Coordinates of C-alpha atoms and ligand atoms in Angstrom, one line a residue:
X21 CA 27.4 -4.8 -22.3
X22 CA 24.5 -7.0 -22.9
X23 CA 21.1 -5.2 -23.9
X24 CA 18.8 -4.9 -20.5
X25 CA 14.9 -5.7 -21.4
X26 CA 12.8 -3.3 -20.8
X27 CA 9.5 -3.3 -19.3
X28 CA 7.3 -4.6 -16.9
X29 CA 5.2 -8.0 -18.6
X30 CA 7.3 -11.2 -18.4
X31 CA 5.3 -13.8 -20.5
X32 CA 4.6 -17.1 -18.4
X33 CA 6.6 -15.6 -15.2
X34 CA 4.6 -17.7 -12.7
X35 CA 5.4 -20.5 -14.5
X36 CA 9.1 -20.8 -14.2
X37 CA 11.1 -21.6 -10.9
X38 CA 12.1 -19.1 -8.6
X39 CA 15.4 -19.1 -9.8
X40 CA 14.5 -18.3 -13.2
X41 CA 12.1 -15.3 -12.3
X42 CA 14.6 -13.6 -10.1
X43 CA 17.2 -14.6 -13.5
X44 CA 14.3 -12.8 -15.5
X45 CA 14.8 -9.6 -13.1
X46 CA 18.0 -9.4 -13.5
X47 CA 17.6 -9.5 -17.4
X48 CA 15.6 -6.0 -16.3
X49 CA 17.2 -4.3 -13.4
X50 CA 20.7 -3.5 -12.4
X51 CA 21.2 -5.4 -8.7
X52 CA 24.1 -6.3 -6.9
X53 CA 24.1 -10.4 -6.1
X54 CA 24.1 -9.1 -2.7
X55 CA 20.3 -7.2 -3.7
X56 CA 19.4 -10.6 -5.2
X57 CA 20.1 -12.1 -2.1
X58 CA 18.3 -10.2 -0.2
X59 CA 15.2 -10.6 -2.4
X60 CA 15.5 -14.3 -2.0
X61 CA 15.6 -14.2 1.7
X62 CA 19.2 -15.1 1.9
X63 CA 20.3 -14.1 4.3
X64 CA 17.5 -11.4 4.2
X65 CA 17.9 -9.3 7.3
X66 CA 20.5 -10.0 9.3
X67 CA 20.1 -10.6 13.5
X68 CA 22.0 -7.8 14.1
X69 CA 20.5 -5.5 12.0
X70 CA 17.2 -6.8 13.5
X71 CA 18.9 -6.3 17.0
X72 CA 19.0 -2.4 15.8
X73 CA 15.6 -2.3 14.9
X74 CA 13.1 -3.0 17.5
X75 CA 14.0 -4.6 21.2
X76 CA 14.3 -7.8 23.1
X77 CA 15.0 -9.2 19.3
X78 CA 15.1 -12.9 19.2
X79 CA 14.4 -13.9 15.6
X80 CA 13.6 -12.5 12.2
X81 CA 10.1 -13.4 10.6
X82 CA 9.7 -13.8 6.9
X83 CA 6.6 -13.7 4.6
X84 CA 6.3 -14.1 1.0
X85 CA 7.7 -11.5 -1.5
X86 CA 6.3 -11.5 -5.3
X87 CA 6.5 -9.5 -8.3
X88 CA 3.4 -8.5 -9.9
X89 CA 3.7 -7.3 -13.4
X90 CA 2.0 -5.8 -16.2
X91 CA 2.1 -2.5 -14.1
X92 CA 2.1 0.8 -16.5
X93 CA 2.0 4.1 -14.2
X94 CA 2.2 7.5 -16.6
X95 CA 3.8 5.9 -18.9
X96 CA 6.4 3.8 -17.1
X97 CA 6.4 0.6 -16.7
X98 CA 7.1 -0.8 -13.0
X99 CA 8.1 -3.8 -11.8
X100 CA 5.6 -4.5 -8.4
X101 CA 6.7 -6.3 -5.1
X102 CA 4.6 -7.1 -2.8
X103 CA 5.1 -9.1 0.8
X104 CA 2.0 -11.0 1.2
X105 CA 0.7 -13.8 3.3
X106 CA -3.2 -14.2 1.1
X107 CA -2.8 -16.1 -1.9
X108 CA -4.3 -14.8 -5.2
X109 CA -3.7 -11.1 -4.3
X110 CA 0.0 -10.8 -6.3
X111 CA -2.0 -12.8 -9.2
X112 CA -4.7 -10.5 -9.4
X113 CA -3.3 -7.2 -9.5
X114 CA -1.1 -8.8 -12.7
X115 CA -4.0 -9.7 -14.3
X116 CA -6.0 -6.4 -13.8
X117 CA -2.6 -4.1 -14.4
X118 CA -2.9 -6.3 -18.2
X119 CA -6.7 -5.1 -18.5
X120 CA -5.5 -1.5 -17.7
X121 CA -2.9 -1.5 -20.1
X122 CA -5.0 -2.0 -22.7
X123 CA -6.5 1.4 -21.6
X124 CA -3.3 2.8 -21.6
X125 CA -2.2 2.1 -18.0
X126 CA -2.4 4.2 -14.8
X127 CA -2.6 8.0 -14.3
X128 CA -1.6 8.8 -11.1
X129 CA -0.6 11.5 -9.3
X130 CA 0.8 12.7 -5.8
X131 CA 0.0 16.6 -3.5
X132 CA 3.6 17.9 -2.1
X133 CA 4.9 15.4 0.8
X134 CA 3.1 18.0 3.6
X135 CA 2.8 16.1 6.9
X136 CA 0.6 17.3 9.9
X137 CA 2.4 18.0 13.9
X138 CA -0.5 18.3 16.3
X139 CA 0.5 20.0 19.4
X140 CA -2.7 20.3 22.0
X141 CA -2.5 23.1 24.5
X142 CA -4.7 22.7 27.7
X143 CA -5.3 25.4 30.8
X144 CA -5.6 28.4 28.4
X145 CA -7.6 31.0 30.0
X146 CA -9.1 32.9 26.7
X147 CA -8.7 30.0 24.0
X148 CA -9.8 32.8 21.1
X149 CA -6.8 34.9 22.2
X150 CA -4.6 32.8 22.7
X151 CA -5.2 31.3 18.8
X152 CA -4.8 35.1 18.0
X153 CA -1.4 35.2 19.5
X154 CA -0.2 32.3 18.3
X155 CA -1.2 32.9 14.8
X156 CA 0.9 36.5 15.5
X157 CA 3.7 35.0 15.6
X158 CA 3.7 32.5 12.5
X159 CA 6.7 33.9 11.0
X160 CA 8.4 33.5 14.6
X161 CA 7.2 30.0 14.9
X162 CA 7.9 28.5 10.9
X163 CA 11.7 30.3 11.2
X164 CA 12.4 28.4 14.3
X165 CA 10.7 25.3 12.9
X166 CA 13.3 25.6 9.6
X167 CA 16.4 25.3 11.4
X168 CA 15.3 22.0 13.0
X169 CA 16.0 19.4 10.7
X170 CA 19.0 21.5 8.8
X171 CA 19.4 18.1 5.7
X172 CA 15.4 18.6 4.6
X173 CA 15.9 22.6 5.0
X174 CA 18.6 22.2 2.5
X175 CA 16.7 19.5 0.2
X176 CA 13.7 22.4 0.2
X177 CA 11.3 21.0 2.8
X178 CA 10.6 22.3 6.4
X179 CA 7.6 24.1 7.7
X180 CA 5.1 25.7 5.5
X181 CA 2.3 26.8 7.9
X182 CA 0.7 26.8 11.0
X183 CA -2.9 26.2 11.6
X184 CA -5.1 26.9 15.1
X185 CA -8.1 25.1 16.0
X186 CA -10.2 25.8 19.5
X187 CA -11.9 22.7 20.2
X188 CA -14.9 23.4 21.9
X189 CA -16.8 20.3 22.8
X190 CA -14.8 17.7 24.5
X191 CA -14.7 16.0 28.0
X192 CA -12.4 18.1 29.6
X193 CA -13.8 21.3 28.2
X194 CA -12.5 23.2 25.5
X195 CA -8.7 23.3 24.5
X196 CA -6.4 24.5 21.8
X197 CA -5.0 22.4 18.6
X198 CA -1.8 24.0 16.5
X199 CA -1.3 22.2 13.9
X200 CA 2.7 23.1 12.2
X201 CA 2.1 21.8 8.2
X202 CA 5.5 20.5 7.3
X203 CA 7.1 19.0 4.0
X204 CA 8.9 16.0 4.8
X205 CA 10.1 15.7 1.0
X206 CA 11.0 12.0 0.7
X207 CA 11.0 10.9 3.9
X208 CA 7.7 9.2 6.4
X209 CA 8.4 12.0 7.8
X210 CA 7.3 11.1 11.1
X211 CA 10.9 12.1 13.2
X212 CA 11.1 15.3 11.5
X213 CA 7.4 16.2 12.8
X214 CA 7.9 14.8 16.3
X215 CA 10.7 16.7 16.6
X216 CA 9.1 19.8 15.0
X217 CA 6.5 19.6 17.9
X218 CA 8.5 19.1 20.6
X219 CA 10.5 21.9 19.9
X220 CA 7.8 24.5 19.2
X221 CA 6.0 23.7 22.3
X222 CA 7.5 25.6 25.1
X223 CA 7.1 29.2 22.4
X224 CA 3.6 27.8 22.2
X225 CA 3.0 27.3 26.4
X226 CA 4.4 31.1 26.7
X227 CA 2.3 32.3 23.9
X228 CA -0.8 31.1 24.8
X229 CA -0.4 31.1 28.5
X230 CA -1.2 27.3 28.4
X231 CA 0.5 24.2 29.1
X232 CA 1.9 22.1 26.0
X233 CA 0.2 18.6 26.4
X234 CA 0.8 16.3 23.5
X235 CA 3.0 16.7 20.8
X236 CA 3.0 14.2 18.0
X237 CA 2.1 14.1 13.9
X238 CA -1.2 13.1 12.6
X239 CA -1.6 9.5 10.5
X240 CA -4.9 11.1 8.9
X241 CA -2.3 13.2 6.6
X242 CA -5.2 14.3 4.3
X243 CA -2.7 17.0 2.5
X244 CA -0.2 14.0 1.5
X245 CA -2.5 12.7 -1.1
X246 CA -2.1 10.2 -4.2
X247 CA -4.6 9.7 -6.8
X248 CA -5.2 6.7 -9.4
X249 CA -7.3 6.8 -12.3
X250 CA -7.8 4.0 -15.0
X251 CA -10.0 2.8 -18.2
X252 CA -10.3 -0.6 -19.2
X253 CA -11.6 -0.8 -22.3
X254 CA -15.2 -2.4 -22.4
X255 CA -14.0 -5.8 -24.4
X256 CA -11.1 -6.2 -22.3
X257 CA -13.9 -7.2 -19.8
X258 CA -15.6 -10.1 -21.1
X259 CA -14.7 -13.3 -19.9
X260 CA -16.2 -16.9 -20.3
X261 CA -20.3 -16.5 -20.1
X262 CA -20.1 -13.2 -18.8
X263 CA -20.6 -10.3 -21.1
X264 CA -18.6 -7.1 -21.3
X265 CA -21.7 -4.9 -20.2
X266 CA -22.9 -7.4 -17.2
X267 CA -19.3 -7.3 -16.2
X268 CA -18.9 -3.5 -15.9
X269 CA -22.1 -2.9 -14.5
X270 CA -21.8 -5.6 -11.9
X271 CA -18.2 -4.0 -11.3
X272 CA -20.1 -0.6 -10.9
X273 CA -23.5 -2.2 -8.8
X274 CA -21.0 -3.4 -6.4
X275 CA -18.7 -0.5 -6.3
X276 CA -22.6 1.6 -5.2
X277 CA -22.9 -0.9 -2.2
X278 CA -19.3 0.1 -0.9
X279 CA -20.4 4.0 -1.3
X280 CA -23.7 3.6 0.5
X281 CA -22.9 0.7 3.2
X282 CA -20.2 1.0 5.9
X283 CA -20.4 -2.5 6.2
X284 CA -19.6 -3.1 3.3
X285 CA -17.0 0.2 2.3
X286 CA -15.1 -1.7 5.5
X287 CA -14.2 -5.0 3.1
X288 CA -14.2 -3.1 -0.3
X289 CA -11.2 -0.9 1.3
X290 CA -9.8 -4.3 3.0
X291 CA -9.9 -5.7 -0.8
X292 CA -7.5 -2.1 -2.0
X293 CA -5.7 -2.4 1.5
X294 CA -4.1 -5.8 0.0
X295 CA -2.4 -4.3 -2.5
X296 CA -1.3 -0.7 -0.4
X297 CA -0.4 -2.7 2.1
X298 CA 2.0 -5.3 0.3
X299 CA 3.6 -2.7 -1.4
X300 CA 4.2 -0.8 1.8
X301 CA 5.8 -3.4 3.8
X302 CA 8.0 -4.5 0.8
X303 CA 9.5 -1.0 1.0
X304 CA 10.0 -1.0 4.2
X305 CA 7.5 1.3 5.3
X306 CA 4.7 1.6 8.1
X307 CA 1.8 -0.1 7.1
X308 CA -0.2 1.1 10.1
X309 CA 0.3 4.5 9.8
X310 CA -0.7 4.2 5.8
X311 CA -3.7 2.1 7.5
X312 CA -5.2 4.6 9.7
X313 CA -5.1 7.5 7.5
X314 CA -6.9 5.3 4.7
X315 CA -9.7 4.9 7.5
X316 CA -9.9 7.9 9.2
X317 CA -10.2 9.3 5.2
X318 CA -12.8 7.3 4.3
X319 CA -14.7 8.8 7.1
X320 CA -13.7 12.5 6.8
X321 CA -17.2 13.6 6.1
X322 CA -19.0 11.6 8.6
X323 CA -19.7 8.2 7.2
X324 CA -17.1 5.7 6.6
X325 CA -17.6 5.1 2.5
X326 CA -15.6 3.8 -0.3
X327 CA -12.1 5.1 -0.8
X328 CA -12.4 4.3 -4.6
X329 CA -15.2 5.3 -7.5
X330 CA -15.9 3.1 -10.1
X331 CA -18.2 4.5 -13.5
X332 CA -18.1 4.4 -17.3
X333 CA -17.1 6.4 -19.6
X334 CA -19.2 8.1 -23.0
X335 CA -17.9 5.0 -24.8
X336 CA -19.1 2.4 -22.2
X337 CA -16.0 1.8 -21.0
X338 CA -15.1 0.9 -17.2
X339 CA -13.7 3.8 -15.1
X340 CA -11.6 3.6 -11.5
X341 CA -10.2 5.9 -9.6
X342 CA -8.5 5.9 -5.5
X343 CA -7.7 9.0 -3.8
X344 CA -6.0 8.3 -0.5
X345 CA -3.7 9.6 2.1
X346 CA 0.2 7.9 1.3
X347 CA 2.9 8.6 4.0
X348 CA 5.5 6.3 2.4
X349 CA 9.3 7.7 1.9
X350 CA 12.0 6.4 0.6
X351 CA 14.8 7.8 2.6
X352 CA 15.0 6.9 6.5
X353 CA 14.1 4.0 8.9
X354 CA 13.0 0.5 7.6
X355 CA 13.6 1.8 3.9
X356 CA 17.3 2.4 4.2
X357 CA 17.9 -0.5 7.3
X358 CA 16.1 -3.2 5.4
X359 CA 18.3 -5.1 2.6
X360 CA 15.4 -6.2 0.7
X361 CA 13.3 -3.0 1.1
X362 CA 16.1 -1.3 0.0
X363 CA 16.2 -3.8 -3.3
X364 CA 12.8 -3.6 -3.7
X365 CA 13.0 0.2 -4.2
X366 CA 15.8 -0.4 -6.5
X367 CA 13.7 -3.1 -8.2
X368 CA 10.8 -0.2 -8.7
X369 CA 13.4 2.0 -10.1
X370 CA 11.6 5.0 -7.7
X371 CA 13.4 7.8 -7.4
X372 CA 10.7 9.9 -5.4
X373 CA 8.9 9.2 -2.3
X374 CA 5.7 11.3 -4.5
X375 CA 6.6 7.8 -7.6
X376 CA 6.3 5.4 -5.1
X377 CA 2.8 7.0 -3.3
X378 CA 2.1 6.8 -7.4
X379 CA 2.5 3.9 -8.0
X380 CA 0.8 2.2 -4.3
X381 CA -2.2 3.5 -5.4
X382 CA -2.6 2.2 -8.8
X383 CA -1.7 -0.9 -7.2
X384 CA -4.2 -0.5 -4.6
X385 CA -7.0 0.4 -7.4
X386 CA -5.6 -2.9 -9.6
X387 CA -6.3 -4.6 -6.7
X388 CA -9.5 -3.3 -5.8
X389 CA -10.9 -3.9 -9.4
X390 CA -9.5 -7.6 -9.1
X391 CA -11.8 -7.8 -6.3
X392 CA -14.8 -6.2 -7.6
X393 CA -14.5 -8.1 -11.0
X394 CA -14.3 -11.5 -9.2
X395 CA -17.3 -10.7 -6.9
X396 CA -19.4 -9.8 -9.7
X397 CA -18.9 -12.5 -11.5
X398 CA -17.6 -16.0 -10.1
X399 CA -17.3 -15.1 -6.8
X400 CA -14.0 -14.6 -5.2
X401 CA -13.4 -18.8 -4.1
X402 CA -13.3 -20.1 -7.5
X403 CA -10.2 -18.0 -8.2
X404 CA -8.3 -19.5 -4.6
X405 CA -9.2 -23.2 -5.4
X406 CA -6.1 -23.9 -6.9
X407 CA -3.8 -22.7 -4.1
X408 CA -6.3 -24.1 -1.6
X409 CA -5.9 -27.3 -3.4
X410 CA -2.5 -27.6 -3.3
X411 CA -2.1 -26.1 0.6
X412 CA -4.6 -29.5 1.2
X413 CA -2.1 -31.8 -1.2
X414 CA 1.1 -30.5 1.0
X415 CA -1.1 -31.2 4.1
X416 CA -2.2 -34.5 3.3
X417 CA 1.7 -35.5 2.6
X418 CA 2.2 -34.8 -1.0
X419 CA 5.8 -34.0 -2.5
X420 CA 7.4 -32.8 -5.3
X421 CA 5.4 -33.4 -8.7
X422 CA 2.4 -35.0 -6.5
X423 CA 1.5 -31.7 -5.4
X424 CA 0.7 -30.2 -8.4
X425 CA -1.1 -33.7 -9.7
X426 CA -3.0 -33.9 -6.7
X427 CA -4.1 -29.7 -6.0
X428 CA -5.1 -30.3 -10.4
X429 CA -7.5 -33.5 -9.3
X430 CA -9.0 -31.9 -6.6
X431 CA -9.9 -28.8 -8.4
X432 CA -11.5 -31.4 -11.2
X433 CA -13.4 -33.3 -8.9
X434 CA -14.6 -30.0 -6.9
X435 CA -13.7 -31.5 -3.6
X436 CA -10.9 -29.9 -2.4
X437 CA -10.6 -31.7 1.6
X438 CA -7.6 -33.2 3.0
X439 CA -9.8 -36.7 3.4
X440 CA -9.9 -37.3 0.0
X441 CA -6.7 -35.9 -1.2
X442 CA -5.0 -38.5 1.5
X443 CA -7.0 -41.2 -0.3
X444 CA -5.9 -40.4 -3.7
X445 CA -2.5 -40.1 -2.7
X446 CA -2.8 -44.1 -0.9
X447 CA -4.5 -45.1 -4.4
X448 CA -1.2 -44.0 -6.8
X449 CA 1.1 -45.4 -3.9
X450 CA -0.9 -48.7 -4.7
Ligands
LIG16 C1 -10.2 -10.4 0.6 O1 -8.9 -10.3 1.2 C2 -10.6 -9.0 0.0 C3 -12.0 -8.9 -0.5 O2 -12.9 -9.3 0.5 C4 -12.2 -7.5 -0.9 C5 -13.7 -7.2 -1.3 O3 -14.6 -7.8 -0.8 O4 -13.8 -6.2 -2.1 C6 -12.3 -9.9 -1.6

């Protein structure tokens, strides 16, 4: 059998046609033509199985999926997709993974996959001993909580505590909160919990004397963490005018205005939410639920603030790190339905929900240090005049070879408007 390459940088990958970079993953990665398919789009997924996914289906809606490389995480290289609409987002998190590589690549790590089932119990008479009674019968309540979901019992996950909270100040007065802390293992997790909380209820209506209201998990799953920590080396960080030094600290000045500013922490997390989010979706999991819990985290103590850190090292070197909440799986709903989700975890070579969480984040610090290093620098339009250029060349009716021609004279002449690009193009039809 022929020798597979290894690893995840592919020399001048966005420069070759499509069919020659999915050629160049197959060099890499063991998939099935039908898993090639499927990463092209063709016939991506299918009506029906759209039909089985949400209702009153009438279409399928595709986005852009690229690779981004370079990616090192404890010592593994991974290949990166990401489902994208914003140009220059796949492109930068390359470019940064290279810097980090140079520092010896991502360290990341994961907490166990423990999810949160809220189940709020109003009408209690004595709220403090009611929590008393409930708490009584923990064992009671995390035995009957284990035989629910019998395939994660067996795989080692189920229930692992129980928490009570009296919530005192709220508009109705004050009411009970049980939370049941469960380990999904690879999954979201968010059926097992449901279910979890629906079934516990009526125990918890008799032992508290209360009525059950809602039952349903928590997105802010601040005890299903992963972390991301990287050094780039000080001259990896010099580019064109700009010294090593000015970068980092302009890297680190602007990081300080995210920590400080909610109005600012808001578009520094949008900037790491490109990259979570992209991987997220290409795997076919729920990018709103990975959403919320980034927010409500970066507000857990009061003020919304920067979910990343950015410093230097005793040898002047640049230091990142992201710790955020990751409810990703790899085993049920869109991951398994999905034929391209399901290739692009193949693709990743993940065999872990705890790898994939891994490797989000380092994406989702890549992407924040692309970002950061742009702002501090350039500014971040220099860096999407050369897509913007050629979006205005297809718009002003360029094809083929003209497109790239055109997009390379606009950028040149710094006037990149769909006027002008219309009247080159009528001066080389003359
Ligand atoms: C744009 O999609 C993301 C940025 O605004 C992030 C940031 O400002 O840090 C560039």
């Amino acid at each position: 059998m022929e020798e597979r390459q290894q690893g995840s940088r592919i020399s001048g990958f966005y420069k070759l046609h499509i069919e020659d970079r999915l050629n160049e993953l197959n060099q890499r990665v063991e998939l099935s033509v039908e898993e090639f398919a499927a990463l092209r789009g063709s016939p991506g997924l299918r009506l029906d199985q759209a039909e089985h996914m949400i209702e009153n289906v009438v279409g399928t809606y595709a986005l852009p999926l690229g690779i981004a490389l370079n990616f090192q995480v404890n010592g593994q290289d991974v290949l990166v997709p990401m489902v994208i609409e914003e140009p220059s987002v796949v492109a930068g998190a390359s470019f940064m993974a290279k810097l980090v590589r140079a520092g010896g690549g991502f360290s990341a790590s994961a907490t166990p996959p423990e999810m949160i089932a809220q189940m709020q119990i109003l009408d209690v008479a004595d709220p403090p001993s009611a929590r008393l009674a409930i708490l009584e019968a923990r064992q009671e309540l995390l035995a009957e909580a284990l035989e629910i979901d019998p395939v994660l019992k067996k795989l080692g996950g189920g229930p692992r505590d129980l928490e009570v909270r009296i919530i005192e100040a709220s508009p109705i007065g004050p009411f009970l909160v049980v939370h049941l802390i469960f380990d999904v293992r690879d999954a979201m997790g968010a059926n097992a919990l449901n279910t979890a909380a629906e079934r516990l209820a009526p125990r918890l209506a008799e032992l508290s004397k209360g009525r059950v209201h809602l039952r349903i998990l928590s997105n802010l799953a601040d005890r299903r963490v992963a972390r991301a920590r990287c050094t780039v080396p000080l001259d990896e960080l010099a580019f064109e005018d700009f010294s090593a030094q000015e970068v980092r600290d302009g890297i680190i000045a602007a990081w300080a205005f995210a920590a400080a500013d909610p109005y600012r922490a808001a578009t520094h997390n949008k900037g790491i939410m490109n990259g979570v989010d992209a991987v997220v979706i290409a795997t076919g999991n729920d990018w709103r639920a990975v959403e919320a819990g980034a927010h409500a985290y970066a507000a857990r103590n009061g003020r919304y603030t920067s979910l990343s850190a950015w410093g230097k090292d005793d040898q002047g070197n640049l230091v990142g790190s992201l710790e955020m909440p990751m409810a990703v799986g790899i085993v049920g709903g869109a991951t398994r339905v999905h034929p391209a989700a399901r290739a692009n975890l193949k693709l990743m070579g993940v065999e872990s929900a705890a790898r994939l969480a891994e490797v989000i984040v380092s994406v989702g610090l890549a992407q924040n240090l692309a970002a950061l290093r742009a702002l501090a620098t350039e500014g971040i339009q220099r860096g999407h005049m050369g897509l913007h250029a050629r979006q205005v060349a297809i718009a002003a009716g360029a094809q083929g070879e003209q497109i790239e021609r055109l997009a390379e004279q606009l950028v040149n002449e710094k006037v990149i408007r769909i006027d002008r690009a219309q009247e080159i193009l009528k001066s080389w039809q003359r």
